[in-house]
PDB file of C-alpha atoms in Angstrom:
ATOM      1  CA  UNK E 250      87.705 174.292  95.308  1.00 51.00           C
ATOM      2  CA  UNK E 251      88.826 171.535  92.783  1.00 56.00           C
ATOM      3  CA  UNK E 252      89.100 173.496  89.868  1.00 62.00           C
ATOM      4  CA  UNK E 253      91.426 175.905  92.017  1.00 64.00           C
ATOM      5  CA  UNK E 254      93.466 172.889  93.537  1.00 62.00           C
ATOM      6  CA  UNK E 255      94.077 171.147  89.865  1.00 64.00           C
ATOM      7  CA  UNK E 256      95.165 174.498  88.685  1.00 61.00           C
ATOM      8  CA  UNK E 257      97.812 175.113  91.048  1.00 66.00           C
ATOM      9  CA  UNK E 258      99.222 171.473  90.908  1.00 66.00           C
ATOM     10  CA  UNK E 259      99.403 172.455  87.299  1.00 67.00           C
ATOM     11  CA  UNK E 260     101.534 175.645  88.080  1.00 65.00           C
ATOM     12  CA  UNK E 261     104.415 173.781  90.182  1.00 68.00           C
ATOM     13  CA  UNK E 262     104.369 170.679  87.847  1.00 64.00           C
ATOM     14  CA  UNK E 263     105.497 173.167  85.260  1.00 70.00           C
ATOM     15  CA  UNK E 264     107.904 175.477  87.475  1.00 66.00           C
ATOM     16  CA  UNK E 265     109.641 172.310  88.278  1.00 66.00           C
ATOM     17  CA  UNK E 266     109.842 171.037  84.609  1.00 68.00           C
ATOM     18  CA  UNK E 267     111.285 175.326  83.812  1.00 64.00           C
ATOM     19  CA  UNK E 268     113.805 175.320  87.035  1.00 64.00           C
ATOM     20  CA  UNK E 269     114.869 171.598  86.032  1.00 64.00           C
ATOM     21  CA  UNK E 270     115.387 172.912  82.678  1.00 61.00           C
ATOM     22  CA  UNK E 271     117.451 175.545  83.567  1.00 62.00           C
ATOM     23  CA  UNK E 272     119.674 173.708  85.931  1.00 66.00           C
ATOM     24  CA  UNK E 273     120.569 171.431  82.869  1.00 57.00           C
ATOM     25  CA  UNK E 274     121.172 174.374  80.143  1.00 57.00           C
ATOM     26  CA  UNK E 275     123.649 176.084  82.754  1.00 60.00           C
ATOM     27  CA  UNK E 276     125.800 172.822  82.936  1.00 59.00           C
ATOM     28  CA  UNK E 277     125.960 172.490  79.496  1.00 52.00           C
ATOM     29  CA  UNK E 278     126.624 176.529  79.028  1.00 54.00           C
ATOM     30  CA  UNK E 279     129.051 175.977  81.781  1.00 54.00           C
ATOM     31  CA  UNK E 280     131.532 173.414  79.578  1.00 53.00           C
ATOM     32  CA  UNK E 281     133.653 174.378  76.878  1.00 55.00           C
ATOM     33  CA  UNK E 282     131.349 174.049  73.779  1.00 57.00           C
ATOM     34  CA  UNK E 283     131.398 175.186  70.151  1.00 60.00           C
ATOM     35  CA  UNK E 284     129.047 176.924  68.496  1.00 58.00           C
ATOM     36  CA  UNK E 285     127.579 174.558  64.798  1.00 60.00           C
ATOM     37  CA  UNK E 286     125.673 175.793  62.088  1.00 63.00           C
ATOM     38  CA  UNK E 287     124.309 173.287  59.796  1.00 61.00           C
ATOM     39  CA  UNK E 288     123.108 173.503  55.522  1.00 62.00           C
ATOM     40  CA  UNK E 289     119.813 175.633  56.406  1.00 62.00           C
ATOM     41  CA  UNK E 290     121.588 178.590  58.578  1.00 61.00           C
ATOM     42  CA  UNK E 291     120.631 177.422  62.142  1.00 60.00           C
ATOM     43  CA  UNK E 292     123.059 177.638  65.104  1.00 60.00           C
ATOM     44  CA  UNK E 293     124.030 174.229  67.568  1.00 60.00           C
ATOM     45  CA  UNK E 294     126.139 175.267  70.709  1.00 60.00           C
ATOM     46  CA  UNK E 295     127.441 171.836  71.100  1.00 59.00           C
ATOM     47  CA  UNK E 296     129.807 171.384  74.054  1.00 59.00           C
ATOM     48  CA  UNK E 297     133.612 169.835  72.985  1.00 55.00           C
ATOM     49  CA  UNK E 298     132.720 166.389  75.387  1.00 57.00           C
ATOM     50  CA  UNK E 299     130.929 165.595  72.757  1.00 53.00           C
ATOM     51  CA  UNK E 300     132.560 166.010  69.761  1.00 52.00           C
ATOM     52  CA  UNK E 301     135.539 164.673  71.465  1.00 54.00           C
ATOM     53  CA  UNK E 302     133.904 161.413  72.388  1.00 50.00           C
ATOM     54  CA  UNK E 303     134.718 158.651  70.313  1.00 52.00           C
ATOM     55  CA  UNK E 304     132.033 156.523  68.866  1.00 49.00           C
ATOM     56  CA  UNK E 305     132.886 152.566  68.833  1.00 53.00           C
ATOM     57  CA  UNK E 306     132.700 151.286  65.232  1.00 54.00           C
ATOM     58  CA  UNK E 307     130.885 148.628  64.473  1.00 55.00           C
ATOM     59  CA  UNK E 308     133.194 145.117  64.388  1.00 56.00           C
ATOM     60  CA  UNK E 309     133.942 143.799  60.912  1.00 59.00           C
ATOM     61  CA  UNK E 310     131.547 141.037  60.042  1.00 58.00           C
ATOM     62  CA  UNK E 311     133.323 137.818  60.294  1.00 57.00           C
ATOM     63  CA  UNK E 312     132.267 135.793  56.711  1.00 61.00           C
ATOM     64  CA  UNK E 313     131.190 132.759  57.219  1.00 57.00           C
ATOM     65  CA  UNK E 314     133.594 129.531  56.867  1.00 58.00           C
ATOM     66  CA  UNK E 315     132.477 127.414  53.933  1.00 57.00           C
ATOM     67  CA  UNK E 316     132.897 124.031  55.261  1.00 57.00           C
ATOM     68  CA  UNK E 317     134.218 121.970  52.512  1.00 59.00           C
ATOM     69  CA  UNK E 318     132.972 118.172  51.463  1.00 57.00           C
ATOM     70  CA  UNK E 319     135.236 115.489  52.782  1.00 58.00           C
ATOM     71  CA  UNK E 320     135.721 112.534  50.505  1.00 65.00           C
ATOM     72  CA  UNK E 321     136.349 109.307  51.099  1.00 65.00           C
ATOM     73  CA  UNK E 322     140.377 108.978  51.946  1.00 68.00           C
ATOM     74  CA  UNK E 323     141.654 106.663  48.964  1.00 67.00           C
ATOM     75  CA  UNK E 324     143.143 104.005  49.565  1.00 65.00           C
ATOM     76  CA  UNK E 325     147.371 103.448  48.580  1.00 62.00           C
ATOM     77  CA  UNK E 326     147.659 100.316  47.171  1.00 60.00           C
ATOM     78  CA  UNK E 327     151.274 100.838  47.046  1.00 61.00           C
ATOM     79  CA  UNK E 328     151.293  99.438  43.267  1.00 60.00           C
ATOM     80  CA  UNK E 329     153.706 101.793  41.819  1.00 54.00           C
ATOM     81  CA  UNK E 330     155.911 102.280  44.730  1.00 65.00           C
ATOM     82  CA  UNK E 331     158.835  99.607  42.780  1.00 73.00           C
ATOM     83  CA  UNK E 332     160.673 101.576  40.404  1.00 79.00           C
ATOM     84  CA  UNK E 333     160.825  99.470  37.608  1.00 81.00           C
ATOM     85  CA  UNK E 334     161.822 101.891  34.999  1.00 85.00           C
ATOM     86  CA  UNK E 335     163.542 105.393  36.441  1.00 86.00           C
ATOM     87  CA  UNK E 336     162.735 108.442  34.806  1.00 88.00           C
ATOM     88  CA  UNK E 337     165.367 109.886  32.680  1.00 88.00           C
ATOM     89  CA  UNK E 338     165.425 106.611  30.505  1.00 89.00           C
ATOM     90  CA  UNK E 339     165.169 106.455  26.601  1.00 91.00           C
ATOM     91  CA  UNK E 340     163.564 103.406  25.199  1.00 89.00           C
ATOM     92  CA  UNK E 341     164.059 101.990  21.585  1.00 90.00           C
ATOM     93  CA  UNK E 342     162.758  98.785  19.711  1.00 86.00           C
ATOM     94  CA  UNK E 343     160.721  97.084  17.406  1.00 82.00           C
ATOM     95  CA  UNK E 344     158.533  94.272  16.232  1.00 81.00           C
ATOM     96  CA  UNK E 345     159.111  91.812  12.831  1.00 81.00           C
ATOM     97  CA  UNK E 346     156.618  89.492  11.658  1.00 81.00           C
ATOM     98  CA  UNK E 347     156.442  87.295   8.387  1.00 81.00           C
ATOM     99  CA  UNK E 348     154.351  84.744   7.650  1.00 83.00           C
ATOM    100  CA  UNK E 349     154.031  82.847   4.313  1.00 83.00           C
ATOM    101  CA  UNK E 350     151.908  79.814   2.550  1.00 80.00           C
ATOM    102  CA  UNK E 351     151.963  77.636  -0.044  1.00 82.00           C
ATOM    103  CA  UNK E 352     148.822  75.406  -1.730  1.00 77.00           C
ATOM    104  CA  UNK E 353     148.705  73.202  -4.325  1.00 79.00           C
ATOM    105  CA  UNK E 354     145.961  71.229  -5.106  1.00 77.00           C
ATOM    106  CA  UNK E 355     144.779  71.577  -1.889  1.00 73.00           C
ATOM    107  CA  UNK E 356     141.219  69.852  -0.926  1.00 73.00           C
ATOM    108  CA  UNK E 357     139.711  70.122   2.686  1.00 69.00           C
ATOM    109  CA  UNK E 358     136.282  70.070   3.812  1.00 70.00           C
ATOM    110  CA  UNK E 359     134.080  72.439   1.118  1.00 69.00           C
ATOM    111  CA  UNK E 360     137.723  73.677  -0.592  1.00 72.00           C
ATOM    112  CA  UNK E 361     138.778  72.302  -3.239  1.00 74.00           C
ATOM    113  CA  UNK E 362     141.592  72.019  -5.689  1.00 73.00           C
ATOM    114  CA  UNK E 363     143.086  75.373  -3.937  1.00 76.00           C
ATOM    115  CA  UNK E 364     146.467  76.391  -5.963  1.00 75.00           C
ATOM    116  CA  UNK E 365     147.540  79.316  -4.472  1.00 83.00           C
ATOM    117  CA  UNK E 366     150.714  81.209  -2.176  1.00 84.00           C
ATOM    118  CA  UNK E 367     150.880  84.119  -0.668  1.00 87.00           C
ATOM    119  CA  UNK E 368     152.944  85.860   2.336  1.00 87.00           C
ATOM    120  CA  UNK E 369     152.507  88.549   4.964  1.00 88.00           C
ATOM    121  CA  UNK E 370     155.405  91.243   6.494  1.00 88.00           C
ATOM    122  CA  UNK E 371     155.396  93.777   9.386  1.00 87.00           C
ATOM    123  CA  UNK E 372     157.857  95.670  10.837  1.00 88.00           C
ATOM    124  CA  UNK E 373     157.655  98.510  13.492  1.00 87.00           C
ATOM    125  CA  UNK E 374     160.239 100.081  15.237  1.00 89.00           C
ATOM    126  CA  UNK E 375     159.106 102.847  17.820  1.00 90.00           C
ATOM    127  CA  UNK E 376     161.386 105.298  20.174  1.00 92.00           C
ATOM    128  CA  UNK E 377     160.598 106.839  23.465  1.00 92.00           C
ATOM    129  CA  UNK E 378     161.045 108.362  26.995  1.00 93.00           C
ATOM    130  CA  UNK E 379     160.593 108.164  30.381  1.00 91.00           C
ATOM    131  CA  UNK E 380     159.010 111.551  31.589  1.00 90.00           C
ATOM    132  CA  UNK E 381     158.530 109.831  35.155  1.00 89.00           C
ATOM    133  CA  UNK E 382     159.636 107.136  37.041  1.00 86.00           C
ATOM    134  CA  UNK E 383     157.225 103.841  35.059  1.00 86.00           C
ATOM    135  CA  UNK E 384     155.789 105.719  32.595  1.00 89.00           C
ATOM    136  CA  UNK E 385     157.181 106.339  29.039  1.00 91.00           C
ATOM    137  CA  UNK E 386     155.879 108.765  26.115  1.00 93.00           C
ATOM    138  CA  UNK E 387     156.915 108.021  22.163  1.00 93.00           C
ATOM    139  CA  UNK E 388     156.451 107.713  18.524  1.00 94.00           C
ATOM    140  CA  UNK E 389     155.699 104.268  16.445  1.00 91.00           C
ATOM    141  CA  UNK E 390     155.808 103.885  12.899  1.00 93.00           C
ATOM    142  CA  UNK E 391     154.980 100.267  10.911  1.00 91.00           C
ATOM    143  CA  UNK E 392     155.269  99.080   7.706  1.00 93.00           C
ATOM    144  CA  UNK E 393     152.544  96.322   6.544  1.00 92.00           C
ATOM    145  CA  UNK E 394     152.569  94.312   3.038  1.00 91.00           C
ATOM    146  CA  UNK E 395     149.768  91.605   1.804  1.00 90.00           C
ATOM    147  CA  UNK E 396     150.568  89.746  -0.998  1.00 88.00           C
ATOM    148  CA  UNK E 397     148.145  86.818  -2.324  1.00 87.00           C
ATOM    149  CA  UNK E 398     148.210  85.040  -6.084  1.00 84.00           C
ATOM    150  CA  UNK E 399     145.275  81.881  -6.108  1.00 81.00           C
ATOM    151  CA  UNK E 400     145.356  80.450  -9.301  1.00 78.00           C
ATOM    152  CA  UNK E 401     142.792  78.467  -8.821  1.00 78.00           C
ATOM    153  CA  UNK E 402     139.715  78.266  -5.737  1.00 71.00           C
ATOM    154  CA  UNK E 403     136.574  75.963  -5.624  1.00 76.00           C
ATOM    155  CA  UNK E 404     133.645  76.156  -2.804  1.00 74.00           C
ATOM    156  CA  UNK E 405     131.864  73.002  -3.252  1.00 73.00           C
ATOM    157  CA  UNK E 406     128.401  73.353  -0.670  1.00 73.00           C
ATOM    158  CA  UNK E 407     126.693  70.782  -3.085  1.00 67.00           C
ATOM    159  CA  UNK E 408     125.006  70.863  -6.464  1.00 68.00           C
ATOM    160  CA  UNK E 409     123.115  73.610  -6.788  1.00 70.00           C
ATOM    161  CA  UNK E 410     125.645  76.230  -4.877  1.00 71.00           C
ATOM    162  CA  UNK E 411     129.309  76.212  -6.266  1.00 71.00           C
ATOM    163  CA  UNK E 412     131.962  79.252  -6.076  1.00 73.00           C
ATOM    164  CA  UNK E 413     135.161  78.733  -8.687  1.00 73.00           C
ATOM    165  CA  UNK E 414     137.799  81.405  -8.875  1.00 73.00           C
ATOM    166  CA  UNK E 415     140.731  81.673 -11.032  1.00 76.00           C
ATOM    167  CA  UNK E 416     143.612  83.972 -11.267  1.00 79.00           C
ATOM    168  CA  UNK E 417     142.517  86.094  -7.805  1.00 81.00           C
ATOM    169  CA  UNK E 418     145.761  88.545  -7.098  1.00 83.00           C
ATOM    170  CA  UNK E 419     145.743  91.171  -4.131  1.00 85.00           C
ATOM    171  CA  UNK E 420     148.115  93.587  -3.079  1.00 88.00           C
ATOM    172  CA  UNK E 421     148.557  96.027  -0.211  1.00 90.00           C
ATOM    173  CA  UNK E 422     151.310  98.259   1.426  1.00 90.00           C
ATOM    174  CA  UNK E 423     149.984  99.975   4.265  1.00 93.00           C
ATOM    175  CA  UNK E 424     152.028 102.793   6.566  1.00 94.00           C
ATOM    176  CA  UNK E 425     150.795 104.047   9.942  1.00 93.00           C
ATOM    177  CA  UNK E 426     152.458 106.468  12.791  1.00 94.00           C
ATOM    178  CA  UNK E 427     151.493 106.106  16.245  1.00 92.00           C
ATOM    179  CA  UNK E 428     151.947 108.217  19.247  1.00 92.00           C
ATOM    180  CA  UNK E 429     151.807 106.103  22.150  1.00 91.00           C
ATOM    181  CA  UNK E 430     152.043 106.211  26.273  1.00 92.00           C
ATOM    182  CA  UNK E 431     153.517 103.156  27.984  1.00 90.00           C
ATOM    183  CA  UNK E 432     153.211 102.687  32.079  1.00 89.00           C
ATOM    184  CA  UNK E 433     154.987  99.966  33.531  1.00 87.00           C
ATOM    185  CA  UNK E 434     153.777  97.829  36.750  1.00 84.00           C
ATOM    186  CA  UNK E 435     156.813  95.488  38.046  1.00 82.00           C
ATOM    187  CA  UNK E 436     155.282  91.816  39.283  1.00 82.00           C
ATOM    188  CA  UNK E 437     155.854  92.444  42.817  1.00 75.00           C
ATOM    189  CA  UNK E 438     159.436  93.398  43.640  1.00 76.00           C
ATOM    190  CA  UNK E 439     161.135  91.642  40.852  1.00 78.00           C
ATOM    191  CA  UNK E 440     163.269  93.755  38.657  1.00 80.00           C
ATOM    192  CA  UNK E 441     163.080  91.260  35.449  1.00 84.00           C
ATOM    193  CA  UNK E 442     159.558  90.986  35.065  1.00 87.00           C
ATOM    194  CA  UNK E 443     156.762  93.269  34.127  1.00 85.00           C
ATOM    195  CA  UNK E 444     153.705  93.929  32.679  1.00 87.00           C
ATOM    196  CA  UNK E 445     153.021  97.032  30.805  1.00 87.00           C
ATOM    197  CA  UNK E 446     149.848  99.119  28.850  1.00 87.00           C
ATOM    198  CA  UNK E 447     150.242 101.350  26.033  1.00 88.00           C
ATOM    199  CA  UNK E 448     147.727 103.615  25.033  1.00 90.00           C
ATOM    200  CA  UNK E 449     147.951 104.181  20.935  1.00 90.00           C
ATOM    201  CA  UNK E 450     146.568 107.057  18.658  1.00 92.00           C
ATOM    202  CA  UNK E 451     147.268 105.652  15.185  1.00 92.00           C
ATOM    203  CA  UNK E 452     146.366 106.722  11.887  1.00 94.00           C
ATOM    204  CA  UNK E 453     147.709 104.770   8.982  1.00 93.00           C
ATOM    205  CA  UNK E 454     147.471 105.142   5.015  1.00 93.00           C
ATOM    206  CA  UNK E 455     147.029 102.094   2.810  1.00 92.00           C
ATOM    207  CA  UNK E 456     146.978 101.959  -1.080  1.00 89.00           C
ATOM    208  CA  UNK E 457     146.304  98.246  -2.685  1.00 89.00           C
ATOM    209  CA  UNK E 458     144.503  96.647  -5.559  1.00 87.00           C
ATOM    210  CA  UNK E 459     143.000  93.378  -6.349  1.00 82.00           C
ATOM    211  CA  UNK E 460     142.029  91.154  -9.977  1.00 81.00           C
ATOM    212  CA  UNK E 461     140.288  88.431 -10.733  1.00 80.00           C
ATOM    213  CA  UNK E 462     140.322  87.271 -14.824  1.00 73.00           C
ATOM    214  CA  UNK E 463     143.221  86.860 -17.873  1.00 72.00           C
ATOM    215  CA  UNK E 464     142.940  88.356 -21.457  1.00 68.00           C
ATOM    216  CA  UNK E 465     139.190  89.394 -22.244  1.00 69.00           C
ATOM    217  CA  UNK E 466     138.166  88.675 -18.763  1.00 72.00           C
ATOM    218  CA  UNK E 467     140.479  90.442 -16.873  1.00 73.00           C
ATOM    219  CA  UNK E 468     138.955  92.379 -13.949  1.00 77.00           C
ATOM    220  CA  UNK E 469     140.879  94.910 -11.573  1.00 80.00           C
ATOM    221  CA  UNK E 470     140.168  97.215  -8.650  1.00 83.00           C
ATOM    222  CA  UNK E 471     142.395  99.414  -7.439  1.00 86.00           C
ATOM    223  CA  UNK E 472     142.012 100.892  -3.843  1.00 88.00           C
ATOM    224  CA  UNK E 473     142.979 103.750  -1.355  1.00 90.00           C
ATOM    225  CA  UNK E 474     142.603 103.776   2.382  1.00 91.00           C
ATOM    226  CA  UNK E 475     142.688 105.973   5.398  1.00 92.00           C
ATOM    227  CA  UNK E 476     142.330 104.738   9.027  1.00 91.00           C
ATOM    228  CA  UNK E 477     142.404 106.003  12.323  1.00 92.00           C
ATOM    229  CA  UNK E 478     142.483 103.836  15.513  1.00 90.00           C
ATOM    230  CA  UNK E 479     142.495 104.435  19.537  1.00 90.00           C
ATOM    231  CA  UNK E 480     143.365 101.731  21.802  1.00 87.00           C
ATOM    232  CA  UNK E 481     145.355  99.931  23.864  1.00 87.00           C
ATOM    233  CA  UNK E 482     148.210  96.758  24.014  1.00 85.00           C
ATOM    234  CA  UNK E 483     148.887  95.209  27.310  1.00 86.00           C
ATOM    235  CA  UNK E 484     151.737  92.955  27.390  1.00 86.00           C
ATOM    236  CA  UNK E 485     154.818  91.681  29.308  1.00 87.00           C
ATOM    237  CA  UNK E 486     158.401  92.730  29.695  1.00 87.00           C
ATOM    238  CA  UNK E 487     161.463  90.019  30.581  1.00 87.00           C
ATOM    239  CA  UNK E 488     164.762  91.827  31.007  1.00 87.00           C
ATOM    240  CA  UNK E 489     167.126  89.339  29.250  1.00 86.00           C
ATOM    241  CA  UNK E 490     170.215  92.024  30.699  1.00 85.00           C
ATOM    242  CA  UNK E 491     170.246  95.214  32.154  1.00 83.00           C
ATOM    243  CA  UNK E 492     169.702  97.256  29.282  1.00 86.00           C
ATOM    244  CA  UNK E 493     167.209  95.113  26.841  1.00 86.00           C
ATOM    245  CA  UNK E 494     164.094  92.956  27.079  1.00 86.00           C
ATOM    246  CA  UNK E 495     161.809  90.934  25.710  1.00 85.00           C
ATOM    247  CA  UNK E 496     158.286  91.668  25.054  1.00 85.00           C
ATOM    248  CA  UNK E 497     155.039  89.959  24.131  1.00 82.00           C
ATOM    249  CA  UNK E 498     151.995  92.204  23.576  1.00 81.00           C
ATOM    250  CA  UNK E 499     148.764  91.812  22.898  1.00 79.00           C
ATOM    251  CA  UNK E 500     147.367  93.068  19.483  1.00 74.00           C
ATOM    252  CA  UNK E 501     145.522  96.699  19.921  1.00 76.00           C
ATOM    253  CA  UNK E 502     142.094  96.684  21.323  1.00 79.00           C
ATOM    254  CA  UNK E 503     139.627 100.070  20.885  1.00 84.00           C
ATOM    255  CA  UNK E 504     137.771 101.688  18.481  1.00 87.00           C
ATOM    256  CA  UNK E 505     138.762 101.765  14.448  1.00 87.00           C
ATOM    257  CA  UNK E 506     137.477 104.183  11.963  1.00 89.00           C
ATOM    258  CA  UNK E 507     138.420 103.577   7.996  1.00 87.00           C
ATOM    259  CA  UNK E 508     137.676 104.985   4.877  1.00 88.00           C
ATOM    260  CA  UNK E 509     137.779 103.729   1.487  1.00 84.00           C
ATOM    261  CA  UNK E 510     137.894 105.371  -1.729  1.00 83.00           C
ATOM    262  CA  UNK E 511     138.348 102.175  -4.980  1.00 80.00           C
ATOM    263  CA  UNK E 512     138.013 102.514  -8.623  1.00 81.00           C
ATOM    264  CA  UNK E 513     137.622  99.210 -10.555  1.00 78.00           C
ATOM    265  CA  UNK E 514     139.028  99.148 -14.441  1.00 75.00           C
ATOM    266  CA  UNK E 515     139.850 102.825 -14.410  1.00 73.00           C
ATOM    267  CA  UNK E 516     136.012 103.566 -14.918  1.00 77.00           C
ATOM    268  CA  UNK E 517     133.909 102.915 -11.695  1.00 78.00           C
ATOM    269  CA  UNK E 518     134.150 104.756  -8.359  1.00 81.00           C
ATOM    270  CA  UNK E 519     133.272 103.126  -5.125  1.00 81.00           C
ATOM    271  CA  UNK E 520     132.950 103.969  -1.211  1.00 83.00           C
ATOM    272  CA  UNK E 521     133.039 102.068   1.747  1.00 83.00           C
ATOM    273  CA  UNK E 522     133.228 103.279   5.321  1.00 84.00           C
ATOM    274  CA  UNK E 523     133.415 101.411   8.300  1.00 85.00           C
ATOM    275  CA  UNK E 524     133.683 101.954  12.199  1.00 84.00           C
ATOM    276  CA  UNK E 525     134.124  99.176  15.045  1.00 81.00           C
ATOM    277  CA  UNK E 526     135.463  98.701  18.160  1.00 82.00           C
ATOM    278  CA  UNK E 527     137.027  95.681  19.601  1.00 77.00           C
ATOM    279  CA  UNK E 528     138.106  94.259  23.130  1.00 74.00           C
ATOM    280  CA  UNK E 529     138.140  90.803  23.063  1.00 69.00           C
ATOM    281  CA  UNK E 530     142.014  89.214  23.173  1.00 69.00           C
ATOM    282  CA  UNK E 531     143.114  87.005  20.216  1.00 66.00           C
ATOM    283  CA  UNK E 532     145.867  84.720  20.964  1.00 64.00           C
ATOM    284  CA  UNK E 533     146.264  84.855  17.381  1.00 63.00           C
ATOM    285  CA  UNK E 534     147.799  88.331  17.372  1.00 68.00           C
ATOM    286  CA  UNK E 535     150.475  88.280  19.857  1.00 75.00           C
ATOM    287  CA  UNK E 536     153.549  90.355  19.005  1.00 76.00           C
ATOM    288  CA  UNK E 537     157.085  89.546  20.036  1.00 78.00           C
ATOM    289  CA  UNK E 538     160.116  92.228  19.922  1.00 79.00           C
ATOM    290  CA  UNK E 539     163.309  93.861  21.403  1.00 80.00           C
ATOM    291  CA  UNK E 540     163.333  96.566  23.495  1.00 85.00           C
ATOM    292  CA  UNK E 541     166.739  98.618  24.514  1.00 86.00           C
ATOM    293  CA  UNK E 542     166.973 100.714  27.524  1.00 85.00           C
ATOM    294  CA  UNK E 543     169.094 103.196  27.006  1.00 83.00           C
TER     295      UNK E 543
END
């Protein structure tokens, strides 16, 4: 009785699963379809609703923002607001220097009997222009000449440690060229006074010799030089009228790089090379010139 039951629930489960089956193929036989046939030779009937319905594409992928760092807003001091120079400007000056001494029988402290003179000359005139409004770009040359004839020199540190020269002579002409960048700062709104910074690139060529000795004694060097220097001269601008000024600078401060190439009595070679950098301020080295405005 069970085994005949299960097998006829078994028949109408699967006469309803046929009949639904049917019902299903003769709506989709009833619509306007196509027939497909794909790469291996079988057919699709696939009805038009289909191929006619549109199939959403995927949305573009939105890349994600990089979110950049945010400094620290700097601060406008407002320093360079005052025109003090205008752009468009040509600039053109120069610096003279001479100093000179005289000794005769001279005695001070340890020196004595010092019989001696000697001088010292420097001239540089330099040319530029103003690119922006404060700020200047240009060329320097200078000229440089040592001259020094002691006849006589005594060190006296006591009895057992005396130095005595006689007939010491040195000589030197030294040329350099410069290319140089000047910014002006005006002292708060005043249009006479200023302060200013140039930044130098120098490189200079020196030839000089030096003796010591007469007659059968006579001893001589004679020496050639090449240096190259980066650093900077701050000084101060007065505008004396509207087109020139007076300047004081500082001497140059930064790094200095020479080479030395002597031969002493036309027989003996010698080397020296030095490097050294400097920032203090000598007071001893302040330069005064004329600069034009043109």
């Amino acid at each position: 009785m069970n085994i005949r039951f299960l097998f006829c629930f078994l028949l109408l489960v699967t006469g309803f699963c046929l009949a639904k089956a049917q019902t299903v193929a003769n709506e989709v036989l009833s619509q306007d379809s196509i027939v497909l046939t794909d790469s291996t030779g079988c057919k699709y009937l696939v009805p038009v609703s289909v191929l006619s319905h549109k199939v959403e594409q995927p949305k573009e992928i939105q890349p994600i923002k990089k979110t950049k760092f945010h400094r620290p807003q700097r601060i406008d001091r407002e320093i360079m607001e005052a025109v003090f120079i205008p752009k468009g400007q040509w600039l053109a000056g120069g610096t003279v220097s001479y100093s000179e001494h005289n000794e005769e029988n001279l005695n001070f402290l340890v020196l004595k009997d010092v019989d001696g003179l000697g001088y010292s000359f420097n001239v540089s005139p330099y040319v530029g222009y103003f690119f922006r409004d404060n700020m200047a770009a240009g060329i320097r040359f200078a000229y440089n000449r040592k001259h020094l004839d002691l006849r006589n020199f005594e060190l006296n540190l006591g009895e057992d440690f005396n130095i005595d020269l006689e007939n010491l002579y040195y000589l030197e002409h030294k040329y350099e060229v410069s290319g140089f960048l000047r910014t002006y700062m005006p002292i708060g709104r005043s249009k006479i006074f200023g302060l200013f910074n140039e930044v130098r690139l120098t490189y200079g060529y020196a030839q000089g010799k030096n003796s010591t000795g007469a007659g059968t004694e006579y001893d001589g060097t004679y020496e050639r030089s090449h240096n190259l220097q980066v650093g900077i001269a701050p000084g101060m601008a007065a505008f004396v009228t509207n087109w020139s000024a007076v300047e004081v600078s500082i001497g140059v401060m930064g790094y200095s790089f020479k080479w030395q190439d002597q031969k002493s009595n036309q027989i003996e070679n010698g080397k020296r090379n030095t490097c050294s950098g400097n920032f203090k301020i000598n007071l001893f080295s302040i330069n005064i010139g004329m600069t034009f405005y043109l």
